[in-house]
XYZ file of N, CA and C in Angstrom:
450
model
N 12.138 12.655 34.607
C 11.603 10.573 34.920
C 12.412 9.716 34.404
N 12.726 8.837 34.802
C 13.988 7.528 34.606
C 12.691 7.197 33.506
N 13.316 5.784 32.639
C 12.757 4.883 32.104
C 13.912 3.274 32.211
N 12.893 2.740 32.224
C 11.963 2.580 32.607
C 11.026 2.357 33.731
N 10.299 2.947 33.859
C 9.258 3.252 35.345
C 8.618 2.411 35.235
N 8.780 2.114 36.440
C 7.794 0.587 37.258
C 5.899 1.086 36.936
N 5.683 2.576 36.764
C 4.256 2.698 36.835
C 4.176 3.207 35.883
N 4.713 2.696 34.227
C 4.377 2.589 33.181
C 4.915 1.036 32.130
N 4.031 1.460 31.337
C 4.123 -0.516 30.570
C 4.281 -0.637 29.187
N 4.707 -1.164 28.269
C 4.573 -0.590 26.816
C 3.760 -1.475 26.398
N 2.727 -1.212 25.526
C 1.938 -2.529 24.830
C 2.266 -2.299 23.311
N 2.252 -3.519 22.871
C 2.447 -3.730 21.439
C 0.870 -4.050 20.974
N 1.062 -3.805 19.871
C -0.580 -4.268 19.512
C -0.828 -4.528 18.469
N -1.546 -5.725 17.753
C -1.474 -6.662 16.519
C -2.563 -6.550 16.050
N -3.032 -6.084 14.540
C -4.169 -5.956 13.781
C -3.632 -6.588 12.858
N -3.845 -7.942 12.520
C -3.538 -8.794 11.456
C -4.531 -9.118 10.419
N -4.994 -9.488 9.739
C -5.419 -8.963 8.287
C -7.354 -9.872 8.925
N -7.612 -9.228 8.346
C -9.106 -10.333 8.568
C -9.071 -11.818 8.079
N -10.054 -12.395 8.636
C -9.900 -13.823 8.631
C -10.357 -13.786 7.357
N -9.429 -14.824 6.494
C -10.111 -15.046 5.195
C -9.391 -14.287 3.576
N -8.601 -13.078 4.010
C -7.966 -12.159 3.543
C -7.016 -13.186 2.676
N -6.235 -13.256 3.736
C -4.840 -14.287 2.963
C -5.309 -15.437 1.844
N -6.124 -15.974 1.884
C -6.734 -16.867 0.978
C -7.540 -15.844 -0.060
N -8.417 -15.346 0.305
C -9.275 -14.658 -1.261
C -7.678 -14.383 -1.659
N -6.655 -13.154 -1.596
C -5.319 -12.770 -2.412
C -5.013 -14.526 -2.990
N -4.745 -15.382 -2.412
C -4.281 -16.807 -3.614
C -5.436 -16.620 -4.113
N -6.706 -16.523 -3.921
C -7.066 -17.087 -4.939
C -7.913 -16.050 -5.943
N -7.538 -14.594 -5.651
C -7.269 -13.879 -7.313
C -6.019 -14.039 -7.621
N -5.062 -14.016 -6.935
C -3.670 -15.057 -7.876
C -4.097 -16.246 -8.495
N -4.304 -16.494 -8.323
C -4.789 -17.623 -9.207
C -5.378 -17.501 -10.616
N -5.923 -16.367 -10.284
C -7.223 -16.228 -11.400
C -6.099 -15.010 -12.250
N -4.767 -15.221 -12.137
C -4.526 -13.805 -12.574
C -5.153 -12.448 -12.573
N -5.438 -12.513 -11.133
C -5.978 -10.924 -10.649
C -5.271 -10.555 -10.366
N -4.480 -9.089 -10.131
C -3.442 -8.146 -9.779
C -4.127 -7.863 -8.304
N -3.086 -8.005 -6.865
C -4.080 -7.344 -5.992
C -3.087 -5.898 -5.048
N -3.382 -5.139 -4.873
C -3.365 -4.325 -4.590
C -3.389 -3.339 -3.041
N -2.838 -3.383 -2.020
C -3.235 -3.304 -1.044
C -2.484 -1.202 -0.820
N -3.561 -0.858 -0.657
C -4.235 0.289 -0.182
C -4.507 0.129 1.304
N -3.607 1.445 2.427
C -4.423 1.463 4.273
C -3.940 3.150 4.322
N -4.686 3.009 5.317
C -4.020 4.536 5.550
C -3.077 3.836 6.897
N -2.869 2.917 7.378
C -1.887 2.606 8.168
C -0.104 3.005 8.015
N 0.430 3.408 8.793
C 1.636 3.724 8.765
C 2.571 3.186 7.411
N 3.294 3.081 7.102
C 4.056 2.583 6.144
C 4.936 0.886 6.710
N 4.928 1.164 7.719
C 5.477 0.033 8.413
C 5.151 -0.713 9.035
N 3.743 -0.043 9.033
C 2.505 -1.453 9.961
C 2.374 -1.744 8.789
N 1.952 -1.290 7.241
C 1.890 -1.952 5.976
C 2.455 -2.813 5.270
N 3.785 -2.696 5.631
C 4.907 -3.209 5.391
C 4.992 -4.918 6.280
N 4.305 -4.481 7.348
C 3.997 -5.825 7.705
C 3.174 -6.796 7.493
N 2.060 -5.859 7.499
C 0.553 -6.436 7.061
C 1.170 -7.104 5.711
N 1.420 -6.358 4.257
C 1.739 -6.885 3.618
C 2.222 -8.023 3.383
N 3.637 -8.462 4.485
C 4.070 -9.800 4.055
C 3.166 -10.724 4.703
N 2.557 -10.684 5.639
C 1.704 -11.812 5.751
C 0.333 -12.339 4.626
N -0.099 -11.060 3.945
C -0.542 -10.945 2.956
C -0.603 -11.605 1.477
N 0.718 -10.898 1.332
C 0.986 -10.611 -0.367
C 2.284 -11.470 -0.431
N 2.988 -11.590 0.675
C 4.552 -12.318 1.204
C 5.766 -11.559 1.071
N 6.595 -12.114 0.790
C 7.600 -11.122 1.367
C 8.107 -10.171 0.143
N 8.109 -8.566 0.999
C 8.277 -7.719 -0.302
C 9.793 -6.969 -0.320
N 10.471 -7.309 0.985
C 12.115 -7.133 0.717
C 12.915 -6.307 -0.551
N 12.012 -6.322 -1.559
C 12.982 -6.088 -2.332
C 12.041 -4.612 -2.879
N 11.722 -4.197 -2.280
C 11.446 -2.765 -2.385
C 12.100 -1.610 -2.588
N 12.127 -0.713 -2.874
C 12.496 0.219 -3.254
C 13.338 1.178 -1.824
N 12.400 1.674 -0.949
C 12.928 1.629 0.565
C 14.148 0.871 0.951
N 14.346 -0.473 0.735
C 15.040 -1.384 1.502
C 16.184 -1.324 0.627
N 16.321 -1.214 -0.772
C 16.654 -1.223 -2.512
C 17.509 0.232 -1.834
N 17.193 1.437 -2.024
C 17.858 2.837 -1.613
C 18.875 2.667 -0.426
N 18.040 1.497 0.741
C 19.386 2.055 1.843
C 20.607 1.320 1.837
N 20.754 0.011 1.070
C 21.521 -0.798 0.224
C 22.693 0.141 -0.693
N 21.639 1.023 -1.248
C 22.578 1.444 -2.302
C 22.750 3.170 -2.001
N 22.387 3.811 -1.190
C 22.343 4.682 -1.262
C 21.803 5.929 -2.306
N 20.625 5.144 -3.074
C 20.097 6.095 -4.111
C 19.141 6.363 -3.623
N 18.555 7.774 -4.571
C 17.282 8.096 -3.554
C 16.134 7.121 -4.334
N 15.550 7.369 -3.332
C 13.719 5.747 -3.839
C 13.493 6.153 -5.086
N 13.456 7.216 -5.441
C 12.447 7.809 -6.805
C 13.258 7.927 -7.638
N 14.843 7.036 -7.829
C 15.936 6.595 -8.907
C 15.670 4.788 -9.080
N 15.522 4.388 -8.291
C 15.572 2.788 -7.851
C 13.875 2.379 -9.084
N 13.695 1.758 -9.882
C 13.072 1.335 -11.207
C 13.010 0.008 -11.196
N 14.043 -0.997 -10.648
C 14.013 -2.606 -10.715
C 14.059 -3.032 -9.660
N 12.924 -3.226 -9.706
C 12.417 -3.810 -8.415
C 10.909 -4.415 -8.815
N 10.935 -5.524 -8.204
C 9.085 -6.291 -8.210
C 7.994 -5.690 -7.344
N 8.557 -4.750 -6.277
C 7.564 -4.213 -4.895
C 7.814 -3.227 -4.545
N 6.710 -2.098 -4.489
C 6.801 -0.827 -4.773
C 5.643 -0.528 -3.655
N 6.402 0.832 -2.256
C 5.081 1.083 -1.202
C 5.905 2.500 -2.112
N 4.573 3.025 -1.779
C 4.096 4.580 -2.173
C 3.242 5.089 -0.965
N 3.862 6.082 -0.028
C 3.230 6.699 1.010
C 2.475 7.627 0.140
N 1.549 7.932 1.028
C 0.125 9.035 0.622
C 0.864 10.324 0.422
N 1.800 10.788 1.260
C 2.057 12.040 0.736
C 2.951 12.124 -0.492
N 3.610 11.239 -0.817
C 4.055 11.255 -2.402
C 2.719 11.168 -3.574
N 1.687 10.598 -3.378
C 0.600 10.242 -3.875
C 0.204 11.820 -5.007
N 0.478 12.842 -4.154
C -0.487 13.988 -5.054
C 0.790 14.794 -5.606
N 1.936 14.108 -5.869
C 3.389 14.565 -6.963
C 3.381 13.762 -7.422
N 3.210 12.672 -7.879
C 3.093 11.555 -9.042
C 2.915 12.414 -9.831
N 3.726 11.719 -11.510
C 3.412 12.048 -12.172
C 2.671 11.243 -13.123
N 2.315 11.345 -14.373
C 1.264 9.912 -15.495
C 2.454 8.858 -15.533
N 3.462 9.441 -15.508
C 4.697 7.984 -16.280
C 4.617 7.016 -15.114
N 4.950 7.810 -13.721
C 5.561 6.956 -12.559
C 3.627 5.927 -12.346
N 2.677 6.352 -12.183
C 1.427 5.570 -11.744
C 1.667 4.447 -13.288
N 1.863 4.821 -14.350
C 2.525 3.525 -14.882
C 3.453 2.495 -14.472
N 4.183 2.789 -14.295
C 5.638 2.081 -13.537
C 5.264 1.706 -11.905
N 4.206 2.265 -11.534
C 3.342 1.897 -10.311
C 2.963 0.215 -10.509
N 2.073 0.597 -11.394
C 1.138 -0.551 -11.680
C 1.747 -1.235 -12.576
N 2.701 -1.053 -12.809
C 3.310 -2.327 -13.737
C 4.357 -3.243 -12.988
N 4.602 -2.973 -11.076
C 5.035 -3.692 -9.996
C 4.299 -4.909 -10.105
N 4.848 -5.736 -9.733
C 3.793 -7.289 -9.169
C 3.474 -6.651 -8.147
N 4.245 -6.811 -6.514
C 3.755 -5.926 -5.700
C 3.047 -4.532 -5.501
N 1.752 -4.418 -5.246
C 2.188 -2.826 -4.767
C 1.048 -2.673 -3.817
N 1.838 -1.456 -2.672
C 1.133 -1.381 -1.787
C 1.444 0.260 -1.044
N 0.210 1.252 -1.142
C 0.394 2.221 -0.613
C -0.204 2.612 0.584
N 0.572 3.363 1.355
C 0.241 3.834 2.591
C 0.034 4.936 3.110
N -0.522 5.290 4.534
C -0.722 6.304 4.853
C -1.620 6.642 3.326
N -2.937 6.485 3.390
C -3.850 6.769 2.356
C -4.892 7.806 3.046
N -5.616 8.926 2.722
C -7.140 9.659 3.043
C -7.791 9.222 1.765
N -8.758 9.468 1.909
C -9.809 9.034 1.427
C -9.550 9.371 0.100
N -8.842 10.733 0.014
C -9.115 11.280 -1.296
C -8.150 10.442 -1.969
N -7.118 10.253 -1.503
C -5.733 9.359 -2.200
C -6.229 8.238 -2.822
N -6.938 7.635 -1.933
C -7.976 6.117 -2.704
C -8.352 6.216 -3.810
N -9.285 7.623 -3.830
C -9.742 7.505 -5.218
C -9.251 8.365 -6.242
N -8.220 9.134 -5.746
C -7.183 9.162 -7.027
C -5.945 7.851 -7.908
N -6.291 6.836 -6.547
C -5.793 5.584 -6.626
C -6.371 4.552 -7.894
N -8.256 4.728 -7.672
C -8.905 4.180 -8.853
C -8.967 4.608 -9.959
N -9.246 6.159 -9.814
C -9.252 7.027 -11.008
C -7.932 6.297 -11.954
N -6.166 6.574 -11.142
C -5.769 6.603 -12.139
C -5.102 4.897 -12.441
N -5.390 3.783 -12.065
C -5.743 2.536 -12.212
C -7.038 2.370 -13.663
N -7.952 2.758 -13.286
C -9.103 3.035 -14.197
C -8.436 3.461 -15.402
N -7.694 4.590 -15.822
C -7.575 5.195 -16.605
C -6.223 4.619 -17.397
N -5.837 3.234 -16.472
C -4.790 2.721 -17.434
C -5.805 0.970 -18.174
N -6.890 1.303 -17.937
C -7.703 0.231 -18.304
C -7.953 -1.459 -17.533
N -7.186 -0.714 -16.266
C -7.496 -1.451 -15.474
C -9.022 -1.834 -15.348
N -9.623 -2.779 -14.506
C -11.003 -3.311 -13.686
C -10.888 -2.943 -12.709
N -11.451 -2.013 -11.568
C -11.019 -1.888 -10.051
C -12.169 -2.086 -9.263
N -11.759 -3.156 -8.488
C -12.703 -3.255 -7.381
C -12.005 -3.080 -5.682
N -13.260 -2.589 -5.555
C -12.039 -2.372 -4.326
C -13.266 -2.637 -3.052
N -12.633 -2.820 -1.851
C -13.084 -3.752 -0.982
C -13.472 -2.445 0.565
N -14.607 -2.742 1.145
C -14.969 -1.460 2.111
C -15.125 -1.869 3.132
N -14.403 -1.216 4.489
C -15.219 -1.215 5.867
C -15.573 -0.129 6.368
N -15.819 0.839 5.748
C -16.017 2.306 6.540
C -16.401 3.289 5.670
N -16.548 4.392 6.021
C -17.182 5.125 5.679
C -15.927 6.287 4.921
N -14.591 5.831 5.314
C -13.405 6.388 4.347
C -13.654 6.327 3.034
N -14.330 4.515 2.682
C -14.112 4.892 1.720
C -14.684 4.449 0.085
N -15.930 5.433 0.805
C -16.814 5.419 0.532
C -16.919 6.448 -1.523
N -15.947 7.264 -1.293
C -15.917 7.789 -2.834
C -14.953 6.839 -3.914
N -13.906 6.104 -3.122
C -13.618 5.108 -4.281
C -14.143 3.996 -3.704
N -14.984 3.603 -3.403
C -15.738 2.448 -4.061
C -17.131 3.041 -4.966
N -17.456 3.999 -4.979
C -18.662 4.727 -5.787
C -18.207 4.798 -7.564
N -17.033 5.042 -7.222
C -15.543 5.590 -8.958
C -15.575 3.701 -9.071
N -15.191 3.018 -7.970
C -14.543 1.761 -8.330
C -16.058 1.061 -9.542
N -15.230 0.074 -10.670
C -15.649 -0.735 -11.046
C -16.541 -1.873 -10.571
N -15.928 -2.712 -9.451
C -16.904 -3.400 -8.329
C -16.337 -3.055 -7.037
N -17.502 -3.081 -6.051
C -17.437 -2.801 -4.672
C -17.856 -4.289 -4.659
N -17.034 -4.375 -3.344
C -16.750 -5.820 -2.408
C -16.762 -5.673 -1.289
N -17.735 -6.647 -0.937
C -17.953 -6.545 0.285
C -17.636 -7.919 1.164
């Protein structure tokens, strides 16, 4: 088959943040409440969505890794961090401390078990955790959280 083929078309979908989310994040930040994005979306989708919701995260480790040629695990001097779900299970305690110390945190490609682990780790560090939910996949994390947000 030759491409492009007139019988097929490409379709791009946009899944923007729900109405009011960006404003709610702004309000939370004004109250000095840290917002961490946790999603099952692909890392690139999470990056694009986070830029709309929490601002520019261009100094995240992956972009700095590409610029400097260092491994992502060797980069600590950034204010934003993206964590892929595949990496969550292998994180050590000191890495969780480092992650939660960042200004902007995005977890992508997370499973329900990852979401629960993120809540547990944040609580272990003394954070009060609120979890918004839009489905059954969030039930374990929602049950463990200090606040269930609807």
